[in-house]
Short mmCIF file of C-alpha atoms in Angstrom, two decimals:
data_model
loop_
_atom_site.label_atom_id
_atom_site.label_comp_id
_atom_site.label_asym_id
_atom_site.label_seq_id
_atom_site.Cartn_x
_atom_site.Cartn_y
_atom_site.Cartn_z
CA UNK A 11 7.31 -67.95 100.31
CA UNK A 12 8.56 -64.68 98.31
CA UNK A 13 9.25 -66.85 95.58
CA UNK A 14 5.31 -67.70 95.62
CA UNK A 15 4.24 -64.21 96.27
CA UNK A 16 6.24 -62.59 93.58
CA UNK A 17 4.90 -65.39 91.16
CA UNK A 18 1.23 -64.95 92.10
CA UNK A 19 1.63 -60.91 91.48
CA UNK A 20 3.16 -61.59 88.61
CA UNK A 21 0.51 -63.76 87.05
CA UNK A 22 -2.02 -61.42 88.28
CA UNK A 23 -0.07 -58.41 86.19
CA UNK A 24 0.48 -61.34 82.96
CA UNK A 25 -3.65 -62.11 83.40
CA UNK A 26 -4.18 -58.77 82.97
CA UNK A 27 -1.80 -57.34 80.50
CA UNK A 28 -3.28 -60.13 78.36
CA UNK A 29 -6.52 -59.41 78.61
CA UNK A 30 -5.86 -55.58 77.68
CA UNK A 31 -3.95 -56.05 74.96
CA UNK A 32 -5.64 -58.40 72.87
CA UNK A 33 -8.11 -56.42 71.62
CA UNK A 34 -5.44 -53.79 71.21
CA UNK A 35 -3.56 -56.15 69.39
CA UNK A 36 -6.07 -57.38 67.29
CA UNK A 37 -7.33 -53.52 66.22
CA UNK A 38 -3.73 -52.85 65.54
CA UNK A 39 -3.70 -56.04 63.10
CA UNK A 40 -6.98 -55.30 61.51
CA UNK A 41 -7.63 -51.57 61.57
CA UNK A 42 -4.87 -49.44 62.22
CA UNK A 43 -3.14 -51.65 59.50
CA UNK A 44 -3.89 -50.87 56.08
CA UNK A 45 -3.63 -54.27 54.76
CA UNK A 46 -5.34 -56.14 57.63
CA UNK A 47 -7.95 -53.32 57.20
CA UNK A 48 -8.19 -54.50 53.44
CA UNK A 49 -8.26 -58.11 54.15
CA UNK A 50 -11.03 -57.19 56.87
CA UNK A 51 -13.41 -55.98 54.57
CA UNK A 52 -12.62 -57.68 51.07
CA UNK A 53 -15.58 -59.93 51.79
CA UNK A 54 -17.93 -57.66 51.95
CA UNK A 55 -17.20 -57.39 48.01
CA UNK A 56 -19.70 -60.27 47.55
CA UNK A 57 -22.69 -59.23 49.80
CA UNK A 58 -25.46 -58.77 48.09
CA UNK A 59 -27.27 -55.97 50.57
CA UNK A 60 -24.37 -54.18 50.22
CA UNK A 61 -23.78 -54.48 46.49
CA UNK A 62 -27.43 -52.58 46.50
CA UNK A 63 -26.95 -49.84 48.46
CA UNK A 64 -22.72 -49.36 46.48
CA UNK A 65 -25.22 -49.58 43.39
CA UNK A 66 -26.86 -46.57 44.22
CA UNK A 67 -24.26 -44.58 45.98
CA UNK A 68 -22.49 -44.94 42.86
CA UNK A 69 -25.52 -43.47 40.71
CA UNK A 70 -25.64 -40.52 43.53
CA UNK A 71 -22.08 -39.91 43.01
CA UNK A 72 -22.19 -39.80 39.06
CA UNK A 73 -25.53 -38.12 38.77
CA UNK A 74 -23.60 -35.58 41.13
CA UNK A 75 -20.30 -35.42 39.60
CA UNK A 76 -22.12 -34.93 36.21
CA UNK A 77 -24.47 -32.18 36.93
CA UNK A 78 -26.61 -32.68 34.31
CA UNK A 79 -30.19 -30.61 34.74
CA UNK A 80 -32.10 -33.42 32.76
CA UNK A 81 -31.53 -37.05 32.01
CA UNK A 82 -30.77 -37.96 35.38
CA UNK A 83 -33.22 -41.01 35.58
CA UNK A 84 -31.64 -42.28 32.64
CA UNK A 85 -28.41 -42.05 34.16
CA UNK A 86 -29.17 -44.02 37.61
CA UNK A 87 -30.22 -46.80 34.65
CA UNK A 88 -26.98 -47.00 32.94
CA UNK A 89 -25.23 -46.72 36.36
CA UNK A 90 -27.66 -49.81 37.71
CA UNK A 91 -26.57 -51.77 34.84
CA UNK A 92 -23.06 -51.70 34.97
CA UNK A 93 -23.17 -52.41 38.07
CA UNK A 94 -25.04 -55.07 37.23
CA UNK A 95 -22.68 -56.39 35.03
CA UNK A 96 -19.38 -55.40 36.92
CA UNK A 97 -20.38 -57.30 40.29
CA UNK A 98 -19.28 -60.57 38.39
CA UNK A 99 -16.25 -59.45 36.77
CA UNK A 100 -12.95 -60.00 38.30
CA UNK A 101 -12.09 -56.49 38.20
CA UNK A 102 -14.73 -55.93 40.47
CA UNK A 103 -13.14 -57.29 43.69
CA UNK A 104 -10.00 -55.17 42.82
CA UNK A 105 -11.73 -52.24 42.90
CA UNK A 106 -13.78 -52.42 46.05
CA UNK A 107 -9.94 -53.17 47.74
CA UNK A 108 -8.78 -50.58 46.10
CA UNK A 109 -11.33 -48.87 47.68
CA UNK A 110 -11.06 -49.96 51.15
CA UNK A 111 -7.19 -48.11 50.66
CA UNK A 112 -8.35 -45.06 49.82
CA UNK A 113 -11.24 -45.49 52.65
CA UNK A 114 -8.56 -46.36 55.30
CA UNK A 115 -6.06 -43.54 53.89
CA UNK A 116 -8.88 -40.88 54.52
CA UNK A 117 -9.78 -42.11 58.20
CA UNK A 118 -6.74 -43.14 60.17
CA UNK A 119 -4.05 -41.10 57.91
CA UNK A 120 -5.18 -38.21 56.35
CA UNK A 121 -6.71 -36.97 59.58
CA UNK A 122 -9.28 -34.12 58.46
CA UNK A 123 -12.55 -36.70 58.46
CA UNK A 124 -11.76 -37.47 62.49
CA UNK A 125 -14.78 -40.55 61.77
CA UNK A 126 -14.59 -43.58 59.68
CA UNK A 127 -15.91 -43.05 56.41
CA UNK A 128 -16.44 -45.10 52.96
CA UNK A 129 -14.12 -43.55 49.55
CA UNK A 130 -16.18 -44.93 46.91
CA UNK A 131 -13.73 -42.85 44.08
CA UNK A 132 -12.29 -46.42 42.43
CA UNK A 133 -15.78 -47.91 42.38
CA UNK A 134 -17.23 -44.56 40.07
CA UNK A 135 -14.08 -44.97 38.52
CA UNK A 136 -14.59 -48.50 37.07
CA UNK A 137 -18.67 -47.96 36.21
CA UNK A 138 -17.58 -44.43 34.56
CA UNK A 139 -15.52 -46.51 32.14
CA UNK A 140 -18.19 -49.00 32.11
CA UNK A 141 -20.83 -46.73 30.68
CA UNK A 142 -18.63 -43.82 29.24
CA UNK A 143 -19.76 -45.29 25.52
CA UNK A 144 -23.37 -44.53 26.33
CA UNK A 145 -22.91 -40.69 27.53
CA UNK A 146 -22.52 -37.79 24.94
CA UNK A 147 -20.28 -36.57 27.37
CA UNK A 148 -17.03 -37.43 29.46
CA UNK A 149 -17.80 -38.09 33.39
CA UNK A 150 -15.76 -36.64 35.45
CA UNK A 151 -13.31 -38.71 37.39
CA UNK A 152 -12.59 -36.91 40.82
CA UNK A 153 -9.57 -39.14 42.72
CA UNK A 154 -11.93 -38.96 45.97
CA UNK A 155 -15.43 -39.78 46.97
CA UNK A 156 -16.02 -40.07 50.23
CA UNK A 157 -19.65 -41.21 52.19
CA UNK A 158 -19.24 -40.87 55.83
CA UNK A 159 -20.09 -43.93 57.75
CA UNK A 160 -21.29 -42.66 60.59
CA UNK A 161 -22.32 -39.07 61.19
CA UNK A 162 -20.75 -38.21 64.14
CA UNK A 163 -16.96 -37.36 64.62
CA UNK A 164 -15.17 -39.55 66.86
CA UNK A 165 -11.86 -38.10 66.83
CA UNK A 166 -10.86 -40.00 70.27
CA UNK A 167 -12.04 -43.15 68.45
CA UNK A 168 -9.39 -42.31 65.76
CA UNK A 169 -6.42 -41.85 67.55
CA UNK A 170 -7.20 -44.64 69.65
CA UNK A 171 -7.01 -46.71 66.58
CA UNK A 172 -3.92 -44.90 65.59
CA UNK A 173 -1.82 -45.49 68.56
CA UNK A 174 -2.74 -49.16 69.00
CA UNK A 175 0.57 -50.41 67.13
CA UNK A 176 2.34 -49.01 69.68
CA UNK A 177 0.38 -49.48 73.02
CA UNK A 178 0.38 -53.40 71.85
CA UNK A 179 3.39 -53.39 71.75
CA UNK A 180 4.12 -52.48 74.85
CA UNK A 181 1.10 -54.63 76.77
CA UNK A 182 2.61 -57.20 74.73
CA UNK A 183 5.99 -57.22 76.34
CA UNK A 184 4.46 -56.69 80.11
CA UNK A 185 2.33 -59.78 79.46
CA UNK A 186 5.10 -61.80 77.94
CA UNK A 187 7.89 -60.61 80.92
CA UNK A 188 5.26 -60.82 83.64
CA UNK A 189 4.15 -64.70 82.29
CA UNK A 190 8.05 -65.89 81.92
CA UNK A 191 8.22 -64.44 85.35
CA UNK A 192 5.33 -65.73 87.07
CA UNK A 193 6.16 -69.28 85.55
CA UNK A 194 10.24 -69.55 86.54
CA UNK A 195 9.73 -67.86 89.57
CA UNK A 196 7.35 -70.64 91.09
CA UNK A 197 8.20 -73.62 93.27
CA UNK A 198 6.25 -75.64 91.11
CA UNK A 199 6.61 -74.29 87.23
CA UNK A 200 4.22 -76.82 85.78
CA UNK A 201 1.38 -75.96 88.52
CA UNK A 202 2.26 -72.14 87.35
CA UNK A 203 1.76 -72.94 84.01
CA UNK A 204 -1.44 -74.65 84.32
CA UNK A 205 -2.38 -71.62 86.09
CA UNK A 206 -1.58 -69.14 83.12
CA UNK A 207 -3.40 -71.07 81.14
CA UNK A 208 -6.65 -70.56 83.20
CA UNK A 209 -5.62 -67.10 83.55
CA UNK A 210 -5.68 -67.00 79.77
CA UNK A 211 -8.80 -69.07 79.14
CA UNK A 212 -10.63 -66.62 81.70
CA UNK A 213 -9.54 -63.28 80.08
CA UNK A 214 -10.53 -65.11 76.41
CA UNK A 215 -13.50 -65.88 77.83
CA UNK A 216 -14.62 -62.34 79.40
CA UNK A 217 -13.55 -60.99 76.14
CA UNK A 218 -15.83 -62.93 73.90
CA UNK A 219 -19.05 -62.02 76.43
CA UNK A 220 -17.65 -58.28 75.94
CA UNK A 221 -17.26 -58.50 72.03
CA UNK A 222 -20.84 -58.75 71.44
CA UNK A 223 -21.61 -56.08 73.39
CA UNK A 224 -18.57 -53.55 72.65
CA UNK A 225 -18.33 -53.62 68.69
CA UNK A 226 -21.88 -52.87 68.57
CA UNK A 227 -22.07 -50.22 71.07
CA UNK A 228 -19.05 -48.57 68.97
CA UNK A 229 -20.43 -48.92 65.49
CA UNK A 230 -23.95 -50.35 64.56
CA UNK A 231 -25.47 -47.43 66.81
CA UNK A 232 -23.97 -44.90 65.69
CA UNK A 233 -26.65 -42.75 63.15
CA UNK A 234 -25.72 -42.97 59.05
CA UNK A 235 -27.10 -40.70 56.70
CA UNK A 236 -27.84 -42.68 53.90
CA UNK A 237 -28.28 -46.80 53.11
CA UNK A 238 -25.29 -47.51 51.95
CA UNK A 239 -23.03 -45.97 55.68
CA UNK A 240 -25.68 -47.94 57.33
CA UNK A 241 -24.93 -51.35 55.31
CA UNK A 242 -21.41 -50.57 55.82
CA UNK A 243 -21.78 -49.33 59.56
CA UNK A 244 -23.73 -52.52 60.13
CA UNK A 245 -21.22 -54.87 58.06
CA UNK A 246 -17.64 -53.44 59.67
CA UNK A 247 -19.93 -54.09 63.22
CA UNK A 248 -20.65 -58.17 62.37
CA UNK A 249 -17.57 -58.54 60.49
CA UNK A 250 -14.98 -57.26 63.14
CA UNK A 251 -16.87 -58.95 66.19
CA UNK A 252 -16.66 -62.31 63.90
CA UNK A 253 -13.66 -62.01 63.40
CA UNK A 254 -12.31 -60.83 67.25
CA UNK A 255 -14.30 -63.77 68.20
CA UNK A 256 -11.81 -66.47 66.35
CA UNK A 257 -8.69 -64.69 67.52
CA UNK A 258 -10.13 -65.01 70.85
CA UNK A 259 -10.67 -68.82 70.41
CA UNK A 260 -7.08 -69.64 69.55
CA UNK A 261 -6.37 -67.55 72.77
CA UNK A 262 -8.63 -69.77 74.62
CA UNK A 263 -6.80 -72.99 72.82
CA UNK A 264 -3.54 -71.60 73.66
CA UNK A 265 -4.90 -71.38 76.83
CA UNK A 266 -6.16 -74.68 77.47
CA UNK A 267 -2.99 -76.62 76.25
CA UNK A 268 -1.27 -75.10 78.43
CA UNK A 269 -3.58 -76.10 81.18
CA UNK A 270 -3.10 -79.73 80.23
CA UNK A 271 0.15 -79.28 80.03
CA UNK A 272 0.97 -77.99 82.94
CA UNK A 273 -1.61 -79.88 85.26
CA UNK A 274 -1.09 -82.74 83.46
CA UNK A 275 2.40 -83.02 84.24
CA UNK A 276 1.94 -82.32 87.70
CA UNK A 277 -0.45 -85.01 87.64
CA UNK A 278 1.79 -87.84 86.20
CA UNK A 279 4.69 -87.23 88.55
CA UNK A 280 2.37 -87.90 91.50
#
């Protein structure tokens, strides 16, 4: 009977532990990480929408960083052009992840922006050389440009982000001690199994319902001040619940073998 009871709180604490940490987990993977945060966002390289608003963020930035009084028109035309013309060149792709460094370096380490924001530096940097034949005079090449995605702070948000690594960590080993226990400490192990692997299947389940809801409520409402943090706002939103949507579905696969496994057994011995 204590056996039972200890193995039934102990599922409840694995059930749960689970459910909280996978999201942790997978923000710790994906964002707090600088190369899962690179890896997140290299497809957005090829969108067109936001290829259009990059286009002319990146004729803002020069037409700023120039500071020319006249010829300014002329200038977002060149810009336009190469950009044009750099979309399809390999060197292109490099560049925006080269970008999405700097971008991650100036939100989650650098720690004066306290809000997610968009360093667009390599991108000027590869259309200044681009169109530095067809200027009387050298651009200037500043190491940072940053566009703020959204336009409020969100410090909290931040750290939050920064101290997933270790708070998955930790949920990870409760859920992994409190499953072995809940499992050997049963009468019946297979029955126990069967039953973490609803447990699972549940919490992968309330998950997904809560990913459509949470990532947008975090990023696609929060105000941008200009096209291209609102594409980007808007893509990091559909991208990242995507994306927490198939790591939740091999959780819910994981899940379900283990139901047949461990009802199944059960099952066949009868």
């Amino acid at each position: 009977m204590i056996r039972s009871v200890a193995s039934g709180l102990l599922w409840i604490v694995a059930v749960a532990a689970i459910t909280v940490t996978l999201p942790v987990a997978w923000v710790a993977l994906n964002v707090a990480d600088e190369d899962g945060f690179v890896e997140l966002t290299a497809p957005f390289a090829t969108d067109d929408e936001l290829g259009d608003a990059l286009s002319a963020g990146v004729a803002d930035a020069v037409v700023e960083t120039t500071g020319l009084p006249v010829g300014q028109q002329l200038l977002r035309e060149l810009v336009d052009r190469a950009f044009t013309r750099l979309v399809d060149d390999p060197q292109f792709p490099e560049a925006w992840r080269e970008s999405q460094r700097a971008s991650h370096r100036a939100t989650f380490e650098d720690g004066e922006q306290e809000r997610l924001v968009l360093d667009i530096g390599p991108i000027v940097d590869l259309v200044g050389d681009e169109i530095a034949d067809d200027l009387p005079v050298a651009l200037p090449s500043p190491e940072t440009i940053v566009v703020p995605v959204t336009r409020e702070v969100q410090p909290r948000a931040i750290e939050a982000v920064r101290a997933a690594p270790s708070q998955a960590a930790l949920g990870g080993a409760v859920a992994v001690l409190a499953s072995l226990g809940s499992v050997l400490l049963a009468r019946r192990r297979s029955v126990a199994l069967g039953f973490w692997g609803l447990g699972v299947v549940g919490a992968g389940g309330v998950l997904m319902l809560a990913a459509n809801r949470a990532v947008p409520d975090l990023l696609a409402t929060r105000a941008a001040d200009s096209e291209l943090a609102a594409t980007m706002r808007d893509l990091l939103a559909a991208r990242a619940t995507a994306a927490f949507e198939e790591w939740l579905l091999v959780t819910v696969v994981v899940g379900g073998v283990a139901m047949l496994v461990g009802f199944g057994s059960r099952i066949v011995r009868r």
